[in-house]
């Protein structure tokens, strides 16, 4: 890079997310902006405030140039870069006599100052880590959907500089890297690695960088990709198996669907409390504020989950098999709708398009059945029953989506152990189901026709109603539901809610 007082080395690392276009643009678009704003300044003589202003203006203009030229792109990129002169540098890790000096501040929602700024801009932080549930950085280039309407994510960089008065004789090198490296190496370990191969093995800087990246990948730096993909794969396998056996189970135990909903909830309670009990014997089990979490919020979650479960189990047997799979996805558009209406969530263009396509598929599935049920020509009770049961099955997504959003809101201000959460929610959901029993059994106008001898049907194969096939009940769905819950728990600890919606 040239200025009016000579050439300056410029080095940078761009870490893209949501696509590569923003990072690709910055490779060629940031440097011209820096040249423009430094053209009439002396890099060596200008005070820090002047350099900081120039850097901030260059980043702002580069960001504006990308947003103006890529109107249909929602990708973003983080960046760390340095200008290095003969007796001055402007920047992330500095090696001074072999000791790592960290020059950067992590721009994430977990940083107190960043968190306060995000909340002041009416942003929303999920799981104390993600802005609006999916963006884990608080400053970046691009990311149109969190900048256009309000400055939740900003482009203002932190600028650190050192001149001749601040340089130390022991300053050896600057190390610039993204978070993928520092998930494996501490700053000191990274500096030790570079210093060793630089002095002992006499390796070139490029060779050291290549080896450092290769070592980080070998030691597990995948930005949690492998762990998340493994959890998603386990969740999808359990989910597919559960939905198949769920349909078999509610069909063969038609008169005992209420019992199936209750027993499925009950079977979560012992293992969850066993895990909580074991973890309670370990040190640093759960923060005190987790134990003090208001139990009434668990009850609200349980009521929403109970409504969701009952609207799945009881109408599920009279819903066409193909539609049970399709209608299960209705939670996604309902979650997006409620998130936008109640919490002002922002979504990218591709997410909105996906939601519209999914909603269109749901409407194409339910409208023919509802119209058939409402038609005067449709006097067949079974057809009308299928239509209304399918509609109820679809509407199960409403309490499901509300439950998901309520949990995000209730749990956002503090950490929460997923097993502790699931244990208490399961208890309250089971109790709520017992209180719902009079409505299920004693109101004949609902035509639910449920029986109380579900345990005998499940264990002994004795059918109270001839149409039930208790001698061959498919109970695998209960086990697969537990497996699915474990996979979701793993996702809760390792990723964002966007992946949960996808799976």
Tab-separated table of C-alpha atoms in Angstrom:
chain	number	residue	atom	x	y	z
A	1	UNK	CA	0.000	0.000	0.000
A	2	UNK	CA	1.415	3.403	-0.961
A	3	UNK	CA	1.032	6.703	0.895
A	4	UNK	CA	2.569	10.093	0.248
A	5	UNK	CA	5.525	9.033	2.426
A	6	UNK	CA	6.241	5.646	0.907
A	7	UNK	CA	5.013	2.062	0.882
A	8	UNK	CA	3.374	0.265	3.799
A	9	UNK	CA	2.800	-3.478	4.203
A	10	UNK	CA	-0.896	-4.293	4.577
A	11	UNK	CA	-1.950	-7.712	5.918
A	12	UNK	CA	-5.482	-8.907	6.640
A	13	UNK	CA	-7.608	-11.919	7.516
A	14	UNK	CA	-11.255	-12.000	6.385
A	15	UNK	CA	-13.565	-14.552	8.029
A	16	UNK	CA	-16.831	-14.778	6.092
A	17	UNK	CA	-20.191	-16.144	7.206
A	18	UNK	CA	-23.507	-16.692	5.441
A	19	UNK	CA	-21.685	-16.946	2.119
A	20	UNK	CA	-18.357	-15.865	0.626
A	21	UNK	CA	-19.278	-12.741	-1.335
A	22	UNK	CA	-18.591	-10.250	1.448
A	23	UNK	CA	-15.173	-11.726	2.272
A	24	UNK	CA	-14.334	-11.895	-1.443
A	25	UNK	CA	-15.360	-8.257	-1.873
A	26	UNK	CA	-13.181	-7.100	1.032
A	27	UNK	CA	-10.084	-8.704	-0.472
A	28	UNK	CA	-10.195	-6.030	-3.174
A	29	UNK	CA	-12.564	-3.425	-1.723
A	30	UNK	CA	-11.076	-2.536	1.671
A	31	UNK	CA	-7.576	-1.541	0.574
A	32	UNK	CA	-8.696	1.239	-1.833
A	33	UNK	CA	-10.746	2.796	0.963
A	34	UNK	CA	-7.754	2.716	3.299
A	35	UNK	CA	-5.590	4.340	0.625
A	36	UNK	CA	-8.181	7.053	0.075
A	37	UNK	CA	-8.479	7.993	3.740
A	38	UNK	CA	-4.725	7.797	4.429
A	39	UNK	CA	-3.640	9.600	1.269
A	40	UNK	CA	-3.305	13.019	2.915
A	41	UNK	CA	-2.119	11.779	6.292
A	42	UNK	CA	1.363	10.910	7.441
A	43	UNK	CA	1.226	7.345	8.693
A	44	UNK	CA	4.352	7.850	10.787
A	45	UNK	CA	3.542	11.287	12.240
A	46	UNK	CA	-0.254	11.306	12.564
A	47	UNK	CA	-1.650	10.964	16.113
A	48	UNK	CA	-3.603	7.881	17.096
A	49	UNK	CA	-6.931	9.735	16.978
A	50	UNK	CA	-6.353	10.733	13.361
A	51	UNK	CA	-5.386	7.193	12.369
A	52	UNK	CA	-8.383	5.765	14.215
A	53	UNK	CA	-10.731	8.142	12.400
A	54	UNK	CA	-9.224	7.201	9.047
A	55	UNK	CA	-9.562	3.475	9.748
A	56	UNK	CA	-13.160	3.826	10.916
A	57	UNK	CA	-14.087	5.894	7.862
A	58	UNK	CA	-12.435	3.375	5.537
A	59	UNK	CA	-14.322	0.466	7.112
A	60	UNK	CA	-17.606	2.363	6.994
A	61	UNK	CA	-17.179	3.257	3.318
A	62	UNK	CA	-16.111	-0.289	2.388
A	63	UNK	CA	-19.176	-1.666	4.142
A	64	UNK	CA	-21.449	0.820	2.369
A	65	UNK	CA	-19.878	-0.046	-0.975
A	66	UNK	CA	-20.565	-3.742	-0.430
A	67	UNK	CA	-24.161	-3.208	0.705
A	68	UNK	CA	-24.881	-0.865	-2.217
A	69	UNK	CA	-23.403	-3.221	-4.804
A	70	UNK	CA	-24.828	-6.492	-3.441
A	71	UNK	CA	-28.475	-5.693	-2.769
A	72	UNK	CA	-29.588	-9.328	-2.899
A	73	UNK	CA	-26.779	-10.739	-0.741
A	74	UNK	CA	-27.007	-11.259	3.030
A	75	UNK	CA	-23.503	-12.570	3.697
A	76	UNK	CA	-21.088	-10.930	6.094
A	77	UNK	CA	-17.472	-11.042	7.151
A	78	UNK	CA	-15.313	-10.259	10.129
A	79	UNK	CA	-11.866	-8.810	9.522
A	80	UNK	CA	-8.602	-8.169	11.284
A	81	UNK	CA	-5.892	-6.234	9.483
A	82	UNK	CA	-2.669	-4.363	10.137
A	83	UNK	CA	-0.596	-1.596	8.574
A	84	UNK	CA	3.069	-1.872	9.442
A	85	UNK	CA	5.670	0.872	9.042
A	86	UNK	CA	9.330	1.055	9.887
A	87	UNK	CA	8.740	2.300	13.400
A	88	UNK	CA	4.986	2.063	13.741
A	89	UNK	CA	2.182	-0.478	13.423
A	90	UNK	CA	-1.572	-0.116	13.441
A	91	UNK	CA	-3.740	-2.908	14.099
A	92	UNK	CA	-3.812	-8.876	17.070
A	93	UNK	CA	-1.536	-10.829	18.950
A	94	UNK	CA	1.881	-9.303	19.463
A	95	UNK	CA	4.889	-11.358	20.540
A	96	UNK	CA	7.088	-9.417	22.936
A	97	UNK	CA	10.110	-11.350	24.205
A	98	UNK	CA	8.133	-14.526	23.510
A	99	UNK	CA	5.156	-13.335	25.570
A	100	UNK	CA	1.773	-12.971	23.881
A	101	UNK	CA	0.262	-9.490	24.077
A	102	UNK	CA	-3.382	-9.629	22.969
A	103	UNK	CA	-4.284	-6.459	21.093
A	104	UNK	CA	-7.865	-7.349	20.129
A	105	UNK	CA	-11.225	-7.248	21.867
A	106	UNK	CA	-13.595	-10.086	21.002
A	107	UNK	CA	-16.599	-8.512	19.287
A	108	UNK	CA	-19.287	-10.944	20.400
A	109	UNK	CA	-22.629	-10.642	22.229
A	110	UNK	CA	-20.956	-12.121	25.309
A	111	UNK	CA	-18.784	-9.033	25.811
A	112	UNK	CA	-20.524	-6.731	28.362
A	113	UNK	CA	-20.066	-3.534	26.338
A	114	UNK	CA	-21.190	-5.179	23.103
A	115	UNK	CA	-24.176	-6.744	24.835
A	116	UNK	CA	-25.293	-3.393	26.255
A	117	UNK	CA	-24.984	-1.735	22.839
A	118	UNK	CA	-26.966	-4.514	21.100
A	119	UNK	CA	-29.799	-4.382	23.626
A	120	UNK	CA	-29.885	-0.574	23.438
A	121	UNK	CA	-30.406	-0.907	19.666
A	122	UNK	CA	-33.415	-3.194	20.306
A	123	UNK	CA	-31.455	-6.275	19.334
A	124	UNK	CA	-32.201	-9.693	20.784
A	125	UNK	CA	-29.594	-12.134	22.119
A	126	UNK	CA	-30.386	-15.862	22.260
A	127	UNK	CA	-28.535	-18.238	24.607
A	128	UNK	CA	-26.251	-15.341	25.566
A	129	UNK	CA	-24.313	-15.963	22.337
A	130	UNK	CA	-26.322	-15.275	19.184
A	131	UNK	CA	-27.918	-12.089	17.867
A	132	UNK	CA	-31.467	-12.952	16.777
A	133	UNK	CA	-30.583	-16.589	17.280
A	134	UNK	CA	-27.963	-17.097	14.575
A	135	UNK	CA	-25.257	-14.391	14.355
A	136	UNK	CA	-22.405	-14.852	16.819
A	137	UNK	CA	-20.534	-11.587	16.132
A	138	UNK	CA	-21.456	-8.039	17.061
A	139	UNK	CA	-19.331	-6.141	14.523
A	140	UNK	CA	-18.863	-7.094	10.902
A	141	UNK	CA	-18.959	-6.061	7.284
A	142	UNK	CA	-22.119	-6.907	5.349
A	143	UNK	CA	-24.941	-8.627	7.280
A	144	UNK	CA	-27.568	-6.391	5.725
A	145	UNK	CA	-30.493	-7.807	7.710
A	146	UNK	CA	-29.114	-6.525	11.046
A	147	UNK	CA	-27.979	-3.123	9.794
A	148	UNK	CA	-30.493	-1.635	7.382
A	149	UNK	CA	-33.323	-0.893	9.810
A	150	UNK	CA	-31.287	-0.468	13.014
A	151	UNK	CA	-27.590	-0.641	13.931
A	152	UNK	CA	-27.630	-3.874	15.915
A	153	UNK	CA	-24.372	-4.931	14.243
A	154	UNK	CA	-21.908	-2.155	13.412
A	155	UNK	CA	-18.757	-1.843	11.319
A	156	UNK	CA	-16.775	0.420	13.664
A	157	UNK	CA	-13.382	-1.237	14.284
A	158	UNK	CA	-11.214	-1.141	17.374
A	159	UNK	CA	-7.948	0.520	16.348
A	160	UNK	CA	-4.743	-0.131	18.272
A	161	UNK	CA	-1.475	1.518	17.283
A	162	UNK	CA	2.108	1.717	18.451
A	163	UNK	CA	4.694	4.286	17.397
A	164	UNK	CA	8.357	4.812	18.126
A	165	UNK	CA	7.521	5.830	21.696
A	166	UNK	CA	5.529	2.640	22.229
A	167	UNK	CA	7.672	0.115	20.366
A	168	UNK	CA	9.566	-2.338	22.510
A	169	UNK	CA	12.917	-3.861	21.565
A	170	UNK	CA	11.449	-7.281	22.211
A	171	UNK	CA	8.589	-6.943	19.715
A	172	UNK	CA	9.069	-9.861	17.319
A	173	UNK	CA	5.994	-10.409	15.167
A	174	UNK	CA	2.264	-9.806	14.805
A	175	UNK	CA	-0.063	-12.798	14.514
A	176	UNK	CA	-3.420	-12.215	12.828
A	177	UNK	CA	-6.033	-14.972	12.893
A	178	UNK	CA	-9.778	-15.598	13.127
A	179	UNK	CA	-11.596	-17.348	15.958
A	180	UNK	CA	-11.142	-20.801	14.419
A	181	UNK	CA	-7.469	-20.756	15.437
A	182	UNK	CA	-8.064	-19.511	18.957
A	183	UNK	CA	-10.632	-22.219	19.633
A	184	UNK	CA	-7.656	-24.594	19.682
A	185	UNK	CA	-4.700	-22.392	20.645
A	186	UNK	CA	-4.526	-19.823	23.395
A	187	UNK	CA	-2.711	-16.647	22.281
A	188	UNK	CA	0.363	-17.724	24.229
A	189	UNK	CA	0.327	-21.214	22.709
A	190	UNK	CA	0.061	-19.723	19.227
A	191	UNK	CA	2.977	-17.378	19.896
A	192	UNK	CA	5.062	-20.244	21.309
A	193	UNK	CA	4.263	-22.342	18.235
A	194	UNK	CA	5.352	-19.591	15.841
A	195	UNK	CA	8.448	-18.680	17.854
A	196	UNK	CA	9.591	-22.306	18.048
A	197	UNK	CA	9.329	-22.981	14.322
A	198	UNK	CA	10.781	-19.563	13.540
A	199	UNK	CA	13.892	-19.848	15.692
A	200	UNK	CA	14.498	-23.578	16.092
A	201	UNK	CA	13.297	-24.951	12.753
A	202	UNK	CA	14.161	-21.808	10.754
A	203	UNK	CA	10.874	-22.028	8.830
A	204	UNK	CA	9.576	-19.250	6.598
A	205	UNK	CA	6.532	-17.229	7.756
A	206	UNK	CA	4.334	-18.774	5.047
A	207	UNK	CA	5.377	-22.297	6.035
A	208	UNK	CA	4.698	-21.530	9.701
A	209	UNK	CA	1.225	-20.187	8.870
A	210	UNK	CA	0.397	-23.275	6.816
A	211	UNK	CA	1.590	-25.568	9.597
A	212	UNK	CA	-0.306	-23.571	12.238
A	213	UNK	CA	-3.579	-23.857	10.316
A	214	UNK	CA	-3.014	-27.556	9.605
A	215	UNK	CA	-2.270	-28.230	13.283
A	216	UNK	CA	-5.390	-26.335	14.377
A	217	UNK	CA	-7.559	-28.403	12.023
A	218	UNK	CA	-5.984	-31.657	13.227
A	219	UNK	CA	-6.567	-30.650	16.855
A	220	UNK	CA	-10.261	-30.067	16.303
A	221	UNK	CA	-10.778	-26.539	14.997
A	222	UNK	CA	-13.784	-26.886	12.738
A	223	UNK	CA	-15.768	-23.972	14.211
A	224	UNK	CA	-17.687	-26.826	15.921
A	225	UNK	CA	-18.773	-27.967	12.445
A	226	UNK	CA	-18.204	-31.687	12.985
A	227	UNK	CA	-19.916	-31.650	16.373
A	228	UNK	CA	-22.903	-29.714	15.068
A	229	UNK	CA	-23.190	-31.847	11.927
A	230	UNK	CA	-23.047	-34.991	14.045
A	231	UNK	CA	-25.801	-33.678	16.301
A	232	UNK	CA	-27.916	-32.660	13.301
A	233	UNK	CA	-27.440	-36.093	11.707
A	234	UNK	CA	-28.429	-37.848	14.943
A	235	UNK	CA	-31.429	-35.553	15.314
A	236	UNK	CA	-32.605	-36.136	11.750
A	237	UNK	CA	-32.244	-39.926	12.010
A	238	UNK	CA	-34.142	-40.003	15.299
A	239	UNK	CA	-36.723	-37.578	13.938
A	240	UNK	CA	-37.421	-39.605	10.793
A	241	UNK	CA	-37.682	-42.847	12.761
A	242	UNK	CA	-39.902	-41.266	15.388
A	243	UNK	CA	-42.364	-39.833	12.859
A	244	UNK	CA	-42.700	-43.174	11.095
A	245	UNK	CA	-43.253	-45.200	14.268
A	246	UNK	CA	-45.380	-42.402	15.765
A	247	UNK	CA	-47.907	-42.847	12.961
A	248	UNK	CA	-47.932	-46.636	13.389
A	249	UNK	CA	-48.369	-46.309	17.132
A	250	UNK	CA	-51.289	-43.851	17.134
A	251	UNK	CA	-53.017	-45.867	14.396
A	252	UNK	CA	-52.738	-49.198	16.222
A	253	UNK	CA	-53.633	-47.751	19.634
A	254	UNK	CA	-56.422	-45.455	18.476
A	255	UNK	CA	-58.316	-45.520	21.775
A	256	UNK	CA	-55.215	-44.856	23.878
A	257	UNK	CA	-53.638	-41.793	22.288
A	258	UNK	CA	-54.016	-39.724	25.451
A	259	UNK	CA	-52.205	-42.482	27.330
A	260	UNK	CA	-49.425	-42.486	24.719
A	261	UNK	CA	-48.926	-38.735	25.115
A	262	UNK	CA	-48.716	-39.093	28.889
A	263	UNK	CA	-46.425	-42.128	28.959
A	264	UNK	CA	-44.068	-40.470	26.471
A	265	UNK	CA	-43.786	-37.451	28.763
A	266	UNK	CA	-43.448	-39.565	31.899
A	267	UNK	CA	-40.567	-41.618	30.491
A	268	UNK	CA	-38.464	-38.452	30.204
A	269	UNK	CA	-38.664	-37.742	33.928
A	270	UNK	CA	-36.519	-40.546	35.492
A	271	UNK	CA	-33.509	-40.281	33.141
A	272	UNK	CA	-33.505	-36.482	33.218
A	273	UNK	CA	-33.539	-36.338	37.025
A	274	UNK	CA	-30.921	-39.102	37.196
A	275	UNK	CA	-28.615	-36.965	35.062
A	276	UNK	CA	-29.412	-33.874	37.131
A	277	UNK	CA	-28.815	-35.837	40.342
A	278	UNK	CA	-25.468	-37.125	39.115
A	279	UNK	CA	-24.350	-33.677	37.976
A	280	UNK	CA	-25.430	-32.248	41.325
A	281	UNK	CA	-22.753	-34.383	43.010
A	282	UNK	CA	-20.057	-32.849	40.841
A	283	UNK	CA	-18.340	-29.543	41.485
A	284	UNK	CA	-19.566	-26.472	39.628
A	285	UNK	CA	-22.777	-28.279	38.662
A	286	UNK	CA	-25.191	-25.433	37.992
A	287	UNK	CA	-24.950	-21.738	38.702
A	288	UNK	CA	-26.947	-20.553	41.684
A	289	UNK	CA	-29.081	-18.384	39.432
A	290	UNK	CA	-30.149	-21.516	37.523
A	291	UNK	CA	-31.475	-23.085	40.723
A	292	UNK	CA	-33.293	-19.832	41.466
A	293	UNK	CA	-34.935	-19.736	38.029
A	294	UNK	CA	-38.688	-19.132	38.608
A	295	UNK	CA	-40.516	-22.452	38.452
A	296	UNK	CA	-43.665	-20.812	37.103
A	297	UNK	CA	-41.799	-20.231	33.848
A	298	UNK	CA	-41.215	-23.980	33.632
A	299	UNK	CA	-44.962	-24.405	34.102
A	300	UNK	CA	-45.753	-22.019	31.230
A	301	UNK	CA	-43.351	-23.934	28.991
A	302	UNK	CA	-44.983	-27.193	30.069
A	303	UNK	CA	-48.506	-25.959	29.296
A	304	UNK	CA	-47.466	-24.940	25.791
A	305	UNK	CA	-45.665	-28.259	25.276
A	306	UNK	CA	-48.715	-30.125	26.595
A	307	UNK	CA	-51.027	-28.406	24.110
A	308	UNK	CA	-48.545	-29.170	21.364
A	309	UNK	CA	-48.347	-32.861	22.334
A	310	UNK	CA	-52.106	-33.380	22.666
A	311	UNK	CA	-52.766	-31.751	19.300
A	312	UNK	CA	-50.249	-34.147	17.782
A	313	UNK	CA	-51.180	-37.423	19.458
A	314	UNK	CA	-54.976	-37.345	19.513
A	315	UNK	CA	-55.651	-36.097	15.936
A	316	UNK	CA	-52.540	-37.846	14.579
A	317	UNK	CA	-54.241	-41.161	13.863
A	318	UNK	CA	-56.858	-39.577	11.594
A	319	UNK	CA	-54.356	-37.469	9.667
A	320	UNK	CA	-53.090	-38.880	6.332
A	321	UNK	CA	-49.560	-40.309	6.757
A	322	UNK	CA	-47.933	-38.022	4.176
A	323	UNK	CA	-49.461	-34.937	5.795
A	324	UNK	CA	-48.165	-35.847	9.260
A	325	UNK	CA	-44.630	-35.416	7.918
A	326	UNK	CA	-45.450	-32.184	6.080
A	327	UNK	CA	-47.427	-30.592	8.913
A	328	UNK	CA	-44.608	-31.266	11.382
A	329	UNK	CA	-42.680	-28.520	9.556
A	330	UNK	CA	-45.363	-25.916	10.271
A	331	UNK	CA	-43.502	-24.890	13.426
A	332	UNK	CA	-40.923	-23.102	11.276
A	333	UNK	CA	-43.168	-20.512	9.546
A	334	UNK	CA	-45.204	-20.014	12.732
A	335	UNK	CA	-41.991	-19.400	14.706
A	336	UNK	CA	-40.815	-16.863	12.152
A	337	UNK	CA	-44.206	-15.123	12.133
A	338	UNK	CA	-44.476	-14.896	15.926
A	339	UNK	CA	-40.832	-13.860	16.215
A	340	UNK	CA	-41.441	-10.982	13.827
A	341	UNK	CA	-44.741	-9.919	15.433
A	342	UNK	CA	-43.824	-10.215	19.111
A	343	UNK	CA	-40.047	-9.732	19.215
A	344	UNK	CA	-39.283	-7.870	15.979
A	345	UNK	CA	-36.944	-10.614	14.755
A	346	UNK	CA	-35.226	-9.874	11.450
A	347	UNK	CA	-34.801	-12.524	8.737
A	348	UNK	CA	-32.682	-12.679	5.626
A	349	UNK	CA	-34.241	-12.653	2.185
A	350	UNK	CA	-33.545	-16.345	1.629
A	351	UNK	CA	-35.161	-17.237	4.957
A	352	UNK	CA	-38.293	-15.313	3.998
A	353	UNK	CA	-38.430	-17.028	0.597
A	354	UNK	CA	-38.032	-20.424	2.263
A	355	UNK	CA	-40.813	-19.589	4.714
A	356	UNK	CA	-43.161	-18.584	1.875
A	357	UNK	CA	-42.459	-21.798	-0.037
A	358	UNK	CA	-42.995	-23.900	3.077
A	359	UNK	CA	-46.241	-22.102	3.924
A	360	UNK	CA	-47.479	-22.655	0.369
A	361	UNK	CA	-46.876	-26.381	0.719
A	362	UNK	CA	-48.768	-26.466	4.012
A	363	UNK	CA	-51.749	-24.648	2.492
A	364	UNK	CA	-51.817	-26.991	-0.495
A	365	UNK	CA	-51.912	-29.898	1.933
A	366	UNK	CA	-54.663	-28.684	4.268
A	367	UNK	CA	-57.041	-26.720	2.007
A	368	UNK	CA	-58.464	-29.701	0.051
A	369	UNK	CA	-59.264	-31.553	3.288
A	370	UNK	CA	-60.877	-28.544	4.965
A	371	UNK	CA	-62.941	-27.712	1.874
A	372	UNK	CA	-64.049	-31.330	1.655
A	373	UNK	CA	-65.099	-31.298	5.305
A	374	UNK	CA	-67.070	-28.065	4.862
A	375	UNK	CA	-68.708	-29.146	1.625
A	376	UNK	CA	-72.410	-29.905	1.772
A	377	UNK	CA	-71.779	-32.866	-0.487
A	378	UNK	CA	-69.433	-34.364	2.053
A	379	UNK	CA	-71.790	-36.235	4.362
A	380	UNK	CA	-69.344	-39.059	5.092
A	381	UNK	CA	-68.351	-38.797	8.732
A	382	UNK	CA	-64.900	-40.348	8.199
A	383	UNK	CA	-63.958	-37.781	5.547
A	384	UNK	CA	-65.117	-34.859	7.676
A	385	UNK	CA	-63.300	-36.294	10.678
A	386	UNK	CA	-60.091	-36.629	8.666
A	387	UNK	CA	-60.280	-32.984	7.581
A	388	UNK	CA	-60.843	-31.534	11.044
A	389	UNK	CA	-58.267	-33.820	12.656
A	390	UNK	CA	-55.716	-32.802	10.034
A	391	UNK	CA	-56.425	-29.145	10.770
A	392	UNK	CA	-55.918	-29.731	14.511
A	393	UNK	CA	-52.688	-31.594	13.760
A	394	UNK	CA	-51.482	-28.614	11.717
A	395	UNK	CA	-52.476	-26.141	14.448
A	396	UNK	CA	-50.287	-28.036	16.913
A	397	UNK	CA	-47.502	-25.914	15.439
A	398	UNK	CA	-48.967	-22.812	17.127
A	399	UNK	CA	-48.275	-23.835	20.760
A	400	UNK	CA	-45.073	-25.507	19.538
A	401	UNK	CA	-43.796	-22.246	18.058
A	402	UNK	CA	-44.939	-20.207	21.069
A	403	UNK	CA	-43.157	-22.649	23.379
A	404	UNK	CA	-39.929	-22.311	21.421
A	405	UNK	CA	-40.052	-18.514	21.442
A	406	UNK	CA	-41.007	-18.338	25.116
A	407	UNK	CA	-38.082	-20.565	26.052
A	408	UNK	CA	-35.701	-18.356	24.093
A	409	UNK	CA	-37.012	-15.228	25.821
A	410	UNK	CA	-37.109	-16.747	29.303
A	411	UNK	CA	-33.664	-18.321	29.073
A	412	UNK	CA	-31.847	-15.534	27.211
A	413	UNK	CA	-30.827	-13.492	30.306
A	414	UNK	CA	-29.078	-16.395	32.056
A	415	UNK	CA	-27.426	-19.795	31.479
A	416	UNK	CA	-29.516	-22.940	31.821
A	417	UNK	CA	-28.640	-26.622	32.033
A	418	UNK	CA	-30.682	-28.430	29.358
A	419	UNK	CA	-31.248	-31.531	31.514
A	420	UNK	CA	-32.425	-29.429	34.443
A	421	UNK	CA	-34.791	-27.610	32.075
A	422	UNK	CA	-36.171	-30.788	30.470
A	423	UNK	CA	-36.643	-32.503	33.835
A	424	UNK	CA	-38.826	-29.771	35.324
A	425	UNK	CA	-40.771	-29.124	32.130
A	426	UNK	CA	-41.544	-32.857	31.830
A	427	UNK	CA	-42.826	-32.963	35.434
A	428	UNK	CA	-45.159	-30.018	34.949
A	429	UNK	CA	-46.278	-31.300	31.552
A	430	UNK	CA	-47.190	-34.697	33.021
A	431	UNK	CA	-49.117	-33.083	35.886
A	432	UNK	CA	-50.903	-30.800	33.431
A	433	UNK	CA	-51.846	-33.844	31.366
A	434	UNK	CA	-53.435	-35.473	34.421
A	435	UNK	CA	-55.491	-32.340	35.046
A	436	UNK	CA	-56.621	-32.481	31.421
A	437	UNK	CA	-57.965	-36.034	31.791
A	438	UNK	CA	-61.589	-35.034	32.650
A	439	UNK	CA	-61.821	-33.052	29.419
A	440	UNK	CA	-60.451	-35.968	27.401
A	441	UNK	CA	-62.633	-38.694	28.917
A	442	UNK	CA	-65.845	-37.007	30.080
A	443	UNK	CA	-66.939	-34.692	27.244
A	444	UNK	CA	-68.628	-36.907	24.629
A	445	UNK	CA	-69.270	-34.050	22.204
A	446	UNK	CA	-65.546	-33.997	21.393
A	447	UNK	CA	-65.804	-37.543	19.961
A	448	UNK	CA	-62.337	-38.408	21.283
A	449	UNK	CA	-63.362	-41.915	22.434
A	450	UNK	CA	-60.304	-42.430	24.623
A	451	UNK	CA	-59.917	-45.349	27.068
A	452	UNK	CA	-58.065	-45.478	30.375
A	453	UNK	CA	-56.626	-48.988	29.991
A	454	UNK	CA	-53.697	-47.911	27.842
A	455	UNK	CA	-51.064	-49.552	30.061
A	456	UNK	CA	-52.765	-52.941	29.775
A	457	UNK	CA	-52.934	-52.490	26.016
A	458	UNK	CA	-49.267	-51.571	25.835
A	459	UNK	CA	-47.897	-54.228	28.209
A	460	UNK	CA	-50.309	-57.169	27.940
A	461	UNK	CA	-51.681	-56.597	24.442
A	462	UNK	CA	-55.299	-56.616	25.644
A	463	UNK	CA	-57.587	-54.476	23.470
A	464	UNK	CA	-60.660	-52.863	25.010
A	465	UNK	CA	-61.861	-51.938	21.510
A	466	UNK	CA	-61.754	-54.419	18.638
A	467	UNK	CA	-60.298	-51.928	16.168
A	468	UNK	CA	-57.227	-51.442	18.349
A	469	UNK	CA	-54.262	-53.707	17.666
A	470	UNK	CA	-52.769	-53.910	21.133
A	471	UNK	CA	-51.184	-57.275	20.388
A	472	UNK	CA	-48.643	-55.539	18.130
A	473	UNK	CA	-48.206	-51.965	19.374
A	474	UNK	CA	-45.295	-50.032	17.971
A	475	UNK	CA	-43.698	-48.378	20.969
A	476	UNK	CA	-40.428	-47.521	19.274
A	477	UNK	CA	-41.551	-43.902	18.946
A	478	UNK	CA	-41.214	-43.435	22.703
A	479	UNK	CA	-37.568	-44.501	22.620
A	480	UNK	CA	-36.881	-42.485	19.486
A	481	UNK	CA	-38.476	-39.414	21.070
A	482	UNK	CA	-35.966	-39.673	23.901
A	483	UNK	CA	-33.132	-40.018	21.386
A	484	UNK	CA	-34.423	-36.968	19.544
A	485	UNK	CA	-34.523	-34.969	22.768
A	486	UNK	CA	-30.900	-35.888	23.510
A	487	UNK	CA	-29.869	-34.728	20.030
A	488	UNK	CA	-31.734	-31.448	20.511
A	489	UNK	CA	-29.992	-31.009	23.874
A	490	UNK	CA	-26.640	-31.439	22.147
A	491	UNK	CA	-27.626	-28.864	19.553
A	492	UNK	CA	-28.723	-26.461	22.305
A	493	UNK	CA	-25.223	-26.587	23.753
A	494	UNK	CA	-23.318	-26.482	20.468
A	495	UNK	CA	-25.131	-24.314	17.957
A	496	UNK	CA	-27.900	-21.854	17.336
A	497	UNK	CA	-31.605	-22.100	16.988
A	498	UNK	CA	-31.469	-21.802	13.234
A	499	UNK	CA	-30.089	-25.335	13.029
A	500	UNK	CA	-32.843	-26.594	15.295
A	501	UNK	CA	-35.439	-25.137	12.938
A	502	UNK	CA	-33.702	-26.723	9.966
A	503	UNK	CA	-33.616	-30.180	11.559
